[in-house]
Amino acid sequence: MMKHTYKVTGMTCVGCSSFVERALNDVDGVTKATVDLEKAEAEIEMEQHISLEEFQKELGSHYHIHNSAEEAHEHETSKKKVK
């Protein structure tokens, strides 16, 4: 069993965090996922390593999952420049 904490961007309300939590719990191999809206983090317990791509596929395009706060910040910065 392993536990990882990831940054999740795109959540703006409790409904968003509930959706993200349900989506992450639906990924095969996840034993428990909890989401903290204020910290913009997801803590995921899994039986074996699951790639970020698998989590991202389940979350769709509205939310983005990252290994670290630095990557999340870079993503948000580049997204703002595109607009």
Short mmCIF file of C-alpha atoms in Angstrom, two decimals:
data_model
loop_
_atom_site.label_atom_id
_atom_site.label_comp_id
_atom_site.label_asym_id
_atom_site.label_seq_id
_atom_site.Cartn_x
_atom_site.Cartn_y
_atom_site.Cartn_z
CA MET A 1 0.00 0.00 0.00
CA MET A 2 1.27 3.48 -0.83
CA LYS A 3 -0.02 6.97 -0.16
CA HIS A 4 0.69 10.04 -2.30
CA THR A 5 -0.39 13.66 -2.10
CA TYR A 6 -0.99 15.56 -5.33
CA LYS A 7 -1.98 19.13 -6.18
CA VAL A 8 -5.29 19.50 -8.03
CA THR A 9 -6.08 22.72 -9.90
CA GLY A 10 -9.44 23.85 -11.24
CA MET A 11 -11.54 23.25 -8.11
CA THR A 12 -13.54 26.32 -7.07
CA CYS A 13 -16.27 24.93 -4.78
CA VAL A 14 -17.33 21.99 -2.62
CA GLY A 15 -19.14 20.48 -5.61
CA CYS A 16 -15.86 20.47 -7.55
CA SER A 17 -13.94 18.78 -4.76
CA SER A 18 -16.70 16.18 -4.33
CA PHE A 19 -16.59 15.38 -8.05
CA VAL A 20 -12.78 15.08 -7.99
CA GLU A 21 -12.89 12.84 -4.90
CA ARG A 22 -15.49 10.52 -6.47
CA ALA A 23 -13.58 10.41 -9.77
CA LEU A 24 -10.29 9.54 -8.06
CA ASN A 25 -11.97 6.85 -5.95
CA ASP A 26 -13.30 5.31 -9.19
CA VAL A 27 -9.79 4.70 -10.56
CA ASP A 28 -8.89 0.99 -10.48
CA GLY A 29 -6.34 0.30 -7.74
CA VAL A 30 -7.27 3.29 -5.54
CA THR A 31 -8.20 2.16 -2.04
CA LYS A 32 -9.05 5.65 -0.75
CA ALA A 33 -8.89 9.20 -2.09
CA THR A 34 -9.65 12.33 -0.09
CA VAL A 35 -9.64 15.88 -1.44
CA ASP A 36 -8.94 19.10 0.47
CA LEU A 37 -10.46 22.05 -1.40
CA GLU A 38 -8.64 24.75 0.59
CA LYS A 39 -5.22 23.18 0.08
CA ALA A 40 -6.10 22.12 -3.50
CA GLU A 41 -4.71 18.67 -2.69
CA ALA A 42 -5.73 15.07 -3.11
CA GLU A 43 -4.36 12.35 -0.85
CA ILE A 44 -4.58 9.01 -2.60
CA GLU A 45 -3.96 5.56 -1.15
CA MET A 46 -3.30 2.89 -3.76
CA GLU A 47 -2.30 -0.74 -3.92
CA GLN A 48 0.43 -0.04 -6.50
CA HIS A 49 1.68 2.98 -8.41
CA ILE A 50 -0.90 4.61 -10.69
CA SER A 51 0.27 7.14 -13.27
CA LEU A 52 -0.84 10.75 -13.26
CA GLU A 53 -2.17 10.14 -16.77
CA GLU A 54 -4.66 7.60 -15.39
CA PHE A 55 -5.89 10.07 -12.77
CA GLN A 56 -6.06 12.88 -15.33
CA LYS A 57 -8.08 10.72 -17.72
CA GLU A 58 -10.66 10.16 -14.97
CA LEU A 59 -10.78 13.87 -14.04
CA GLY A 60 -11.40 15.15 -17.56
CA SER A 61 -10.35 18.57 -18.83
CA HIS A 62 -11.78 20.80 -16.06
CA TYR A 63 -9.34 19.67 -13.37
CA HIS A 64 -5.60 19.02 -13.47
CA ILE A 65 -3.57 16.81 -11.16
CA HIS A 66 0.13 17.46 -10.50
CA ASN A 67 3.01 15.94 -8.54
CA SER A 68 3.91 19.18 -6.81
CA ALA A 69 2.87 22.74 -6.11
CA GLU A 70 5.62 23.93 -8.46
CA GLU A 71 4.16 22.04 -11.43
CA ALA A 72 0.67 23.27 -10.58
CA HIS A 73 1.93 26.86 -10.46
CA GLU A 74 3.71 26.49 -13.81
CA HIS A 75 0.53 25.08 -15.35
CA GLU A 76 -1.63 27.92 -14.02
CA THR A 77 0.90 30.52 -15.22
CA SER A 78 1.06 29.09 -18.74
CA LYS A 79 -2.74 28.80 -18.84
CA LYS A 80 -3.11 32.50 -17.99
CA LYS A 81 -0.73 33.50 -20.82
CA VAL A 82 -2.83 31.60 -23.37
CA LYS A 83 -6.01 33.56 -22.64
#
